[in-house]
PDB file of C-alpha atoms in Angstrom:
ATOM      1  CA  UNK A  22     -16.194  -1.861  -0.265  1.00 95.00           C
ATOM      2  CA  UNK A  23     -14.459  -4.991   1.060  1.00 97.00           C
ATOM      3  CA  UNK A  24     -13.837  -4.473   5.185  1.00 97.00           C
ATOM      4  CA  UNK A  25     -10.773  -6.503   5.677  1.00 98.00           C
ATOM      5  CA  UNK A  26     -10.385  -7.234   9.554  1.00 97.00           C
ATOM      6  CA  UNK A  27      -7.108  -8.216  11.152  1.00 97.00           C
ATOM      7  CA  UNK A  28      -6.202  -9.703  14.498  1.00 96.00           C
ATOM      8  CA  UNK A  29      -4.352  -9.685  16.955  1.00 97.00           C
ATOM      9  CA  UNK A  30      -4.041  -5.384  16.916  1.00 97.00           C
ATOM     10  CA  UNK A  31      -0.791  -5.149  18.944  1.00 97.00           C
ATOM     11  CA  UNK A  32       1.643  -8.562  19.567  1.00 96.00           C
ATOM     12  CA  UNK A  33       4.235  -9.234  21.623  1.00 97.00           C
ATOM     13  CA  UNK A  34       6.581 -12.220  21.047  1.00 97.00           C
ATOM     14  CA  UNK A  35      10.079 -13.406  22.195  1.00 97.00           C
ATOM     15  CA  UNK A  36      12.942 -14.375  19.531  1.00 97.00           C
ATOM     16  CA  UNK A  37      12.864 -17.515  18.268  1.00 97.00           C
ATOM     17  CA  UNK A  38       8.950 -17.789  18.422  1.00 97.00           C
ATOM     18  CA  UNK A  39       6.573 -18.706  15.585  1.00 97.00           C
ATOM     19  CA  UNK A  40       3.470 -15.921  15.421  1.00 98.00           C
ATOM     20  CA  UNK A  41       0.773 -15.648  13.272  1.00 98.00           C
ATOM     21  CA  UNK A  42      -1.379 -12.985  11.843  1.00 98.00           C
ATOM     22  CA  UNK A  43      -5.029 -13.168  10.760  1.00 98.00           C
ATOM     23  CA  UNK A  44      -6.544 -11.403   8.342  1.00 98.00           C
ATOM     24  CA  UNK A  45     -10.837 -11.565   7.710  1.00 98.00           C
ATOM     25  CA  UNK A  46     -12.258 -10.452   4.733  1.00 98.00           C
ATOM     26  CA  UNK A  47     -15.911  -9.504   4.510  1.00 98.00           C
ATOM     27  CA  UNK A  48     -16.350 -11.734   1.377  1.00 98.00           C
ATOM     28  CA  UNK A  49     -14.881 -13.595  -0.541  1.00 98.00           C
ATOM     29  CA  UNK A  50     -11.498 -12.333  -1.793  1.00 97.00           C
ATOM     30  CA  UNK A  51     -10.345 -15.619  -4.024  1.00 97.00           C
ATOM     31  CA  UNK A  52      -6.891 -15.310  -2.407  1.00 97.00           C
ATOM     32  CA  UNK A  53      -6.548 -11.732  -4.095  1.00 97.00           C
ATOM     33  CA  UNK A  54      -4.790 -10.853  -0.642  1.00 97.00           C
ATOM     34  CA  UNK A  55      -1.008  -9.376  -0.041  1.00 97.00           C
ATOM     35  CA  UNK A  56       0.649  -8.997   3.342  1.00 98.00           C
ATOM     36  CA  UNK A  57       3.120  -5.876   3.862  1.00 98.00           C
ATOM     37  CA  UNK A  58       5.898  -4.595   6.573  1.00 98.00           C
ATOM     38  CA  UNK A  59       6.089  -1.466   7.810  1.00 96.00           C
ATOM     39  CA  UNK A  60       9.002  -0.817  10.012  1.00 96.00           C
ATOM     40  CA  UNK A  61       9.246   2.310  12.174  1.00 91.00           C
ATOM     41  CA  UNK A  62       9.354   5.664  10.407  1.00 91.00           C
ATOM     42  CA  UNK A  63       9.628   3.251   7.036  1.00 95.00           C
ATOM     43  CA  UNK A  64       6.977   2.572   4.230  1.00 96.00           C
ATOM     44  CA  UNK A  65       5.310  -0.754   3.621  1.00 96.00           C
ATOM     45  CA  UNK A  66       7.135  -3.904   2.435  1.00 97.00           C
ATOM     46  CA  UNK A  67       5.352  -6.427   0.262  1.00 97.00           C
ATOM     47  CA  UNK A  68       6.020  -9.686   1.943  1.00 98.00           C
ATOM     48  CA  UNK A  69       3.501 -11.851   0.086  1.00 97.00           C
ATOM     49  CA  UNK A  70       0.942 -11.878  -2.685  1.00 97.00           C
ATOM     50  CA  UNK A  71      -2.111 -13.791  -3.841  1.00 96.00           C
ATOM     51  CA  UNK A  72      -2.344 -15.027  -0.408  1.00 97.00           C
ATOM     52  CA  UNK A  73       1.003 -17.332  -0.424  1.00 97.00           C
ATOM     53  CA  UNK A  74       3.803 -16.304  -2.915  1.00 96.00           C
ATOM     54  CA  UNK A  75       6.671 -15.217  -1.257  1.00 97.00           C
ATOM     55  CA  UNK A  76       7.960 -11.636  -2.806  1.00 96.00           C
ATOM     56  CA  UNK A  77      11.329 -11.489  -4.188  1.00 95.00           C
ATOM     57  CA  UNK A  78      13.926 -11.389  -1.182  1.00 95.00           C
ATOM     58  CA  UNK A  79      11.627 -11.878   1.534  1.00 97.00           C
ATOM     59  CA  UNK A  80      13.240 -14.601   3.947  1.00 97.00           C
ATOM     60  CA  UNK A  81      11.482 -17.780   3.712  1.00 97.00           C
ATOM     61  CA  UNK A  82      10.497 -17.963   7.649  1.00 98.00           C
ATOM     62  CA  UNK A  83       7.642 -15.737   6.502  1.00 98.00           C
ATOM     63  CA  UNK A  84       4.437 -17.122   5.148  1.00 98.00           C
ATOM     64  CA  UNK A  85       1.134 -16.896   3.890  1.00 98.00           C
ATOM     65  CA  UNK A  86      -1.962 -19.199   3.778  1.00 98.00           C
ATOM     66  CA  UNK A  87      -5.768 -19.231   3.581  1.00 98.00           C
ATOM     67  CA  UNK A  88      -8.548 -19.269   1.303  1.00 97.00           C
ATOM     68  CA  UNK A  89     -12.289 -17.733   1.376  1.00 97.00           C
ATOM     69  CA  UNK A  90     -12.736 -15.040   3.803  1.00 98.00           C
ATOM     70  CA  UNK A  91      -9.908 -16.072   6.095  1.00 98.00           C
ATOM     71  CA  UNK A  92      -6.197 -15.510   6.078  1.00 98.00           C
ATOM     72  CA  UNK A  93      -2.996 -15.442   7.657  1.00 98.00           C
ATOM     73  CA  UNK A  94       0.744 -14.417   8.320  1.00 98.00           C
ATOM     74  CA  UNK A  95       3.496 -17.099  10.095  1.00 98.00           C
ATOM     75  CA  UNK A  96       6.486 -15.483  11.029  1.00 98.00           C
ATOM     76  CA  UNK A  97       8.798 -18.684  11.959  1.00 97.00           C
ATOM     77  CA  UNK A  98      11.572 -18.470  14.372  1.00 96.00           C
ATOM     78  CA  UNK A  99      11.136 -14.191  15.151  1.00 97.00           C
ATOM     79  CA  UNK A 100      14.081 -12.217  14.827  1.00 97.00           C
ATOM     80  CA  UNK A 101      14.648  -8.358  16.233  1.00 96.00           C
ATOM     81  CA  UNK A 102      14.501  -7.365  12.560  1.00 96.00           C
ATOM     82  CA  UNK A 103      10.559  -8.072  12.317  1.00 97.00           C
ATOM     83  CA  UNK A 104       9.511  -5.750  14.770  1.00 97.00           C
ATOM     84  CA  UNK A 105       7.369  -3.626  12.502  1.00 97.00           C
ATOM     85  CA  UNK A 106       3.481  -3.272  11.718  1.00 96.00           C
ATOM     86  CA  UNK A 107       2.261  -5.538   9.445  1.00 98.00           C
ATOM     87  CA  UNK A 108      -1.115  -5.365   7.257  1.00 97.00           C
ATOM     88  CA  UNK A 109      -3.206  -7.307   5.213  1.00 98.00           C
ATOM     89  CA  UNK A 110      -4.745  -5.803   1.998  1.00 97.00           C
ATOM     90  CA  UNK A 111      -7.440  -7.407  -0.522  1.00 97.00           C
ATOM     91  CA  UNK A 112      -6.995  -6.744  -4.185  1.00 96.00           C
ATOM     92  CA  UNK A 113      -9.792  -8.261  -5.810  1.00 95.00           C
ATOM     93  CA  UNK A 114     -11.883  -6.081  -5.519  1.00 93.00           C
ATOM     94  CA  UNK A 115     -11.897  -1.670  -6.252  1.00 90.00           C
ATOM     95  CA  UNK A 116     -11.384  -0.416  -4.552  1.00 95.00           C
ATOM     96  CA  UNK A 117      -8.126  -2.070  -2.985  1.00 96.00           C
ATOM     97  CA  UNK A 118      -8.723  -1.954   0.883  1.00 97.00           C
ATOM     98  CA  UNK A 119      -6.053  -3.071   4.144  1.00 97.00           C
ATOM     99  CA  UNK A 120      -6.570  -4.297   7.382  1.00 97.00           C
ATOM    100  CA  UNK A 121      -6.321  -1.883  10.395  1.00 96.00           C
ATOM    101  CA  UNK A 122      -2.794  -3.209  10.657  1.00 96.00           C
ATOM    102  CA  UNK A 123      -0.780  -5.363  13.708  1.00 97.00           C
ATOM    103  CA  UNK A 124       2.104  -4.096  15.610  1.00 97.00           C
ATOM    104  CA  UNK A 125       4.599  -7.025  16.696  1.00 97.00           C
ATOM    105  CA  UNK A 126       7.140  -5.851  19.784  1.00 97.00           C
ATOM    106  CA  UNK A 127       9.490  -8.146  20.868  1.00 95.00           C
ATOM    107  CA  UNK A 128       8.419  -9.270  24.805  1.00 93.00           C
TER     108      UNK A 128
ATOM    109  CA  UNK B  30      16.657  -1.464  -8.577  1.00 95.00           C
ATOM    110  CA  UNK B  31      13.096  -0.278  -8.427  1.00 96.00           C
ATOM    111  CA  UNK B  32      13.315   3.230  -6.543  1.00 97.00           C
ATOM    112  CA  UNK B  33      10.492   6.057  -6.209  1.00 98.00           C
ATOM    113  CA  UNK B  34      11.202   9.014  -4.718  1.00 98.00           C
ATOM    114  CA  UNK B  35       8.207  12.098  -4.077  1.00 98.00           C
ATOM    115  CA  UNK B  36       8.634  15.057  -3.318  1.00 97.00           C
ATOM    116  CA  UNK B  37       6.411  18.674  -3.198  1.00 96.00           C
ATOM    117  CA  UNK B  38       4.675  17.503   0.645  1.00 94.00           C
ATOM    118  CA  UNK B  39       4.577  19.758   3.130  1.00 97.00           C
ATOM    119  CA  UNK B  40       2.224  22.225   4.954  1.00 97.00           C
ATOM    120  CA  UNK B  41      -0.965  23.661   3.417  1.00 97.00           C
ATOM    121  CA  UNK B  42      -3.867  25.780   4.491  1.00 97.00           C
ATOM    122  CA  UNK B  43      -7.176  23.798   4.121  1.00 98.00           C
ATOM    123  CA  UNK B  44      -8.871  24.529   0.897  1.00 97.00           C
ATOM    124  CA  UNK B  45      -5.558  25.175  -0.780  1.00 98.00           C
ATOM    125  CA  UNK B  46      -3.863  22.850  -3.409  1.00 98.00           C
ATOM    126  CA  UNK B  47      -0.875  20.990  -3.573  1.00 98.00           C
ATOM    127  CA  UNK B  48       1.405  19.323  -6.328  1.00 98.00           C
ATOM    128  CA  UNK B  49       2.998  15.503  -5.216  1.00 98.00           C
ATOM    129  CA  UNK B  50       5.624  14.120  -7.586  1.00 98.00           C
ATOM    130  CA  UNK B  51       7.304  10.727  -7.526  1.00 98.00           C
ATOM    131  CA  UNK B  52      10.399  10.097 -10.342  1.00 98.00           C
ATOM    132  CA  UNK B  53      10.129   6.671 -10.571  1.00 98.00           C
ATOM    133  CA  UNK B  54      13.821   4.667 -12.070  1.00 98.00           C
ATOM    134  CA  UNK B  55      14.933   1.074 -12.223  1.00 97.00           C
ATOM    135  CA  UNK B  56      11.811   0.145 -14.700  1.00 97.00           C
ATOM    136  CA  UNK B  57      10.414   0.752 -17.371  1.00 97.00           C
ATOM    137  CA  UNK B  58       8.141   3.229 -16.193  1.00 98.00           C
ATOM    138  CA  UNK B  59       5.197   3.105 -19.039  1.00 96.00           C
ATOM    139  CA  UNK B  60       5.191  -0.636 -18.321  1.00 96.00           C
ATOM    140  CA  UNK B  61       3.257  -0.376 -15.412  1.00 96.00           C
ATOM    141  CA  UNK B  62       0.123   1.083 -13.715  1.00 96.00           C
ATOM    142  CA  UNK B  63       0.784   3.644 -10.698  1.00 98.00           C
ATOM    143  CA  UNK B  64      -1.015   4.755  -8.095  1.00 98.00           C
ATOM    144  CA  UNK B  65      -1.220   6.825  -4.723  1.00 98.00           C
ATOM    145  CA  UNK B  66      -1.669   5.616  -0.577  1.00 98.00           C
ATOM    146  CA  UNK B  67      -1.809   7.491   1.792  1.00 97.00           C
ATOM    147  CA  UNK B  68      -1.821   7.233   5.604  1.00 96.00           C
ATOM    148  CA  UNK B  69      -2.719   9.447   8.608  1.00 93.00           C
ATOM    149  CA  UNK B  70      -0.416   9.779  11.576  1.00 89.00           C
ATOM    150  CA  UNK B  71      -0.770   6.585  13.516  1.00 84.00           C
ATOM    151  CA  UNK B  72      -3.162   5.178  11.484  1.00 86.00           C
ATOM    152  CA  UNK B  73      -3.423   2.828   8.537  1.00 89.00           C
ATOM    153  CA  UNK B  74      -3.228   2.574   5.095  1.00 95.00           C
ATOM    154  CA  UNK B  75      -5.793   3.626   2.715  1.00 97.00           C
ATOM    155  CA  UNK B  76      -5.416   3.571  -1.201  1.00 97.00           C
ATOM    156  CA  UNK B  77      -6.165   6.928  -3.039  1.00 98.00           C
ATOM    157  CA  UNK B  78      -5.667   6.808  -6.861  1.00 98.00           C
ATOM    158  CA  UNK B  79      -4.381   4.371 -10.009  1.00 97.00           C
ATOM    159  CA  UNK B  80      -3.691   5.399 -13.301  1.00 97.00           C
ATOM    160  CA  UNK B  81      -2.885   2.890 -16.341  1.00 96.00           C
ATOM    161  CA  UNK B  82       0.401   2.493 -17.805  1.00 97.00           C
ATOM    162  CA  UNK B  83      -0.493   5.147 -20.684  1.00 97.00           C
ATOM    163  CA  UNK B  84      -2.293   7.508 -18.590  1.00 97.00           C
ATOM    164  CA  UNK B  85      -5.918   6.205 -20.140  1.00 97.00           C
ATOM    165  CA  UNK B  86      -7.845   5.148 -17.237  1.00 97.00           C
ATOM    166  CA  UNK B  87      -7.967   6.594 -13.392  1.00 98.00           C
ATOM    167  CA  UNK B  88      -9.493   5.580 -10.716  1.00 96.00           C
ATOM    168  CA  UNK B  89     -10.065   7.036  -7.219  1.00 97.00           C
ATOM    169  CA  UNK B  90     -11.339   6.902  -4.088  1.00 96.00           C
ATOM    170  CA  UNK B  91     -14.855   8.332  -3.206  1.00 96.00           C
ATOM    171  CA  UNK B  92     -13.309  10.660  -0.945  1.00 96.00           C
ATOM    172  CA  UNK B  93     -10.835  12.486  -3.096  1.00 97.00           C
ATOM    173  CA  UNK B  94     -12.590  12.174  -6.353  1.00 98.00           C
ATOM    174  CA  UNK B  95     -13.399  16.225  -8.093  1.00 97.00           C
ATOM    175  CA  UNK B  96     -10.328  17.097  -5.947  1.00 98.00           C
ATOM    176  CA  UNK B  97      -7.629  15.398  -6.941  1.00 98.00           C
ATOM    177  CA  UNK B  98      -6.025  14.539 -10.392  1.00 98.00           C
ATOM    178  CA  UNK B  99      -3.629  11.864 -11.118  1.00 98.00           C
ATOM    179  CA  UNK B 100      -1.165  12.210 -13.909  1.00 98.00           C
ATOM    180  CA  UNK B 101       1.845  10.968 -15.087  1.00 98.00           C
ATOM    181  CA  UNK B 102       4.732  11.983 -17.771  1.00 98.00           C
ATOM    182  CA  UNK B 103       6.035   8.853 -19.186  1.00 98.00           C
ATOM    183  CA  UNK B 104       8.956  10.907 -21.036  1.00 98.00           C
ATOM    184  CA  UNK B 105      10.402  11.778 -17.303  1.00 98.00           C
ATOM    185  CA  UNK B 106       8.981   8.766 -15.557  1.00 98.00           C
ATOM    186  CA  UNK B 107       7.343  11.112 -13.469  1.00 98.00           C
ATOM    187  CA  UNK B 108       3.716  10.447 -11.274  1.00 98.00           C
ATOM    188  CA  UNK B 109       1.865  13.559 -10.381  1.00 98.00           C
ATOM    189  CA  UNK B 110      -1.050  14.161  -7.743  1.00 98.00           C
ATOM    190  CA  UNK B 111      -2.774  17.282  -7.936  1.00 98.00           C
ATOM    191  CA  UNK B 112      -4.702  17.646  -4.475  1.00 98.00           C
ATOM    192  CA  UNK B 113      -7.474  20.866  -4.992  1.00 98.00           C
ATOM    193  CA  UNK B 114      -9.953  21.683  -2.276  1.00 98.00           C
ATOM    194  CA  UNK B 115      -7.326  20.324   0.734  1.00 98.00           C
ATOM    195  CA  UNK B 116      -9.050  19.313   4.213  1.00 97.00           C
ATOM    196  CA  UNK B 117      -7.679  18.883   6.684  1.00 96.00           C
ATOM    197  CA  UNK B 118      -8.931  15.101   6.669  1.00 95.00           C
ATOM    198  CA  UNK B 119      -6.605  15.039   3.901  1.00 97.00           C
ATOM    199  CA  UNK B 120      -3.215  15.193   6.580  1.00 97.00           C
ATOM    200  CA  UNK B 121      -1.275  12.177   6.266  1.00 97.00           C
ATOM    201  CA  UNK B 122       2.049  10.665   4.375  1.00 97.00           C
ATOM    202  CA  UNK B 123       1.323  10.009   0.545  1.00 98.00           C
ATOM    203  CA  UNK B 124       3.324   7.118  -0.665  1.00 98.00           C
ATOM    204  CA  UNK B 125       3.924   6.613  -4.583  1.00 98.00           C
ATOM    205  CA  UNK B 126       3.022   2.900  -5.380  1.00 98.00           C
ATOM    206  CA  UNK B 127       3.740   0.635  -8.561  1.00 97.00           C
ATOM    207  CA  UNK B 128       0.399  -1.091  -9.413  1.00 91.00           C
ATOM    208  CA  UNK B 129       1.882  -4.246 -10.373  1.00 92.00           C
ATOM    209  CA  UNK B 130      -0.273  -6.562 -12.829  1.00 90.00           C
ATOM    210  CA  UNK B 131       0.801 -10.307 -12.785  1.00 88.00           C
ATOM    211  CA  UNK B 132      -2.335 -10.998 -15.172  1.00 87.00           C
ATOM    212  CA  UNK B 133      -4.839 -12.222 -12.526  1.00 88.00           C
ATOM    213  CA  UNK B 134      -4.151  -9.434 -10.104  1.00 89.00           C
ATOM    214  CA  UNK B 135      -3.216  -5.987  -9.162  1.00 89.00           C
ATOM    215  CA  UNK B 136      -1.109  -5.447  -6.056  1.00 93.00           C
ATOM    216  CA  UNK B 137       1.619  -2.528  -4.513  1.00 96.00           C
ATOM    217  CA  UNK B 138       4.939  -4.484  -5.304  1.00 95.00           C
ATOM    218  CA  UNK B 139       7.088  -1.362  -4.559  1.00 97.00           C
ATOM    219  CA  UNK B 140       6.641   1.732  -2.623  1.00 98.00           C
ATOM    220  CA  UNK B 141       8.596   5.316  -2.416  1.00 98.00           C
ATOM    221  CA  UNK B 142       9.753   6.436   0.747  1.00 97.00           C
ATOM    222  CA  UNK B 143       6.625   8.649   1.276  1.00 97.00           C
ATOM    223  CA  UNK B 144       5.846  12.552   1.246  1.00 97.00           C
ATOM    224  CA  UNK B 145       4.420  14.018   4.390  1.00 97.00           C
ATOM    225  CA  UNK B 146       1.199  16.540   3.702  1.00 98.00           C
ATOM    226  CA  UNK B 147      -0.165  18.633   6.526  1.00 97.00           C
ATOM    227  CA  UNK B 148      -3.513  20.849   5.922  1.00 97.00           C
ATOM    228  CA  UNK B 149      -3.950  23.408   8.667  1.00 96.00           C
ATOM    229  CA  UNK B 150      -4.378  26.848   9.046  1.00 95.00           C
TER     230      UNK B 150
END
């Protein structure tokens, strides 16, 4: 199976600030990667897929890049309504494994 | 608008079974491949089971494979998970998932609210 590894495993941020997520895949994924939200008590969001398409209705001051092995999540300009946990998950391989997730708190 | 709702969660005493349902609406429900995640209290995500559009082909994970079944009724745009042999390893919320294809890729576009199973004596 495909060990995805994410970083940082708890964040805390202030409004207005830019964070990013990373996301490590144990091989090569060929951007077969999707970020989700999960809000308190809530199930996951898809936020992005294939490693940089934005899902329908997502705001556009979230993001996704990378390539290889090696991803990541920009939140720009934080607002109260992204505190949530947010994982990574690689698709390109079965079976479909996530990331241990990240918790963002606002500081 | 895309909504899945499961139901049939709840508590179970280990080596019992247990019936999960999701009535999927808002799609075309025999479109589309399904599947299960689940995920243990305070912990993360971990897929479970897909089954194709028609009900063909399954797929699980190593853990739950003899002991649970996925189905699905495309006449009530219903997904099923039959969970046999229950451990209590097995504890955690099951969410109902479409498998979306976009013809390079699989990935979980939507998810259901989530069905809480407990396995305990």
């Amino acid at each position: 199976d495909i060990q995805m590894t994410q970083s940082p495993a708890s964040l805390s941020a202030s409004l207005g600030e830019t964070v990013t997520i990373e996301c490590r895949a144990s091989e090569d994924i060929y951007n077969g990667l999707a970020w989700y939200q999960q809000k308190p008590g809530k199930s996951p969001q898809l936020l992005i897929y294939n490693a940089n398409s934005l899902h329908t209705g997502v705001p556009s001051r979230f993001s996704g890049s990378g390539s290889g092995t090696q991803y990541s999540l920009k939140i720009n300009s934080l607002q109260s309504e992204d505190v949530a946990s947010y994982f990574c998950q690689q698709y390109y391989n079965y079976p479909p494994t996530f990331g241990g997730g990240t918790k963002l708190e606002l500081k | 608008e895309v909504q899945l709702v499961e139901s049939g969660g709840g508590l179970v005493q280990p080596g019992r079974s247990m019936k999960l349902s999701c009535a999927a609406s808002g799609f075309t429900f025999n479109n589309y491949d399904m599947a299960w995640v689940c995920q243990a209290p305070k912990k993360g995500l971990e897929w479970v089971a897909t089954i194709s559009y028609d009900g063909s082909s399954t797929y699980y994970r190593d853990s739950v494979k003899g002991r649970f079944t996925i189905s699905r009724d495309n006449a009530k745009s219903t997904l099923y998970l039959q969970m046999d042999s229950l451990r209590s390893e097995d504890t955690a919320t099951y969410y109902c998932a479409r498998h979306y294809y976009d013809g390079t890729y699989y990935y979980f576009d939507y998810w259901g609210q989530g069905v809480m199973v407990t396995v305990s004596s």
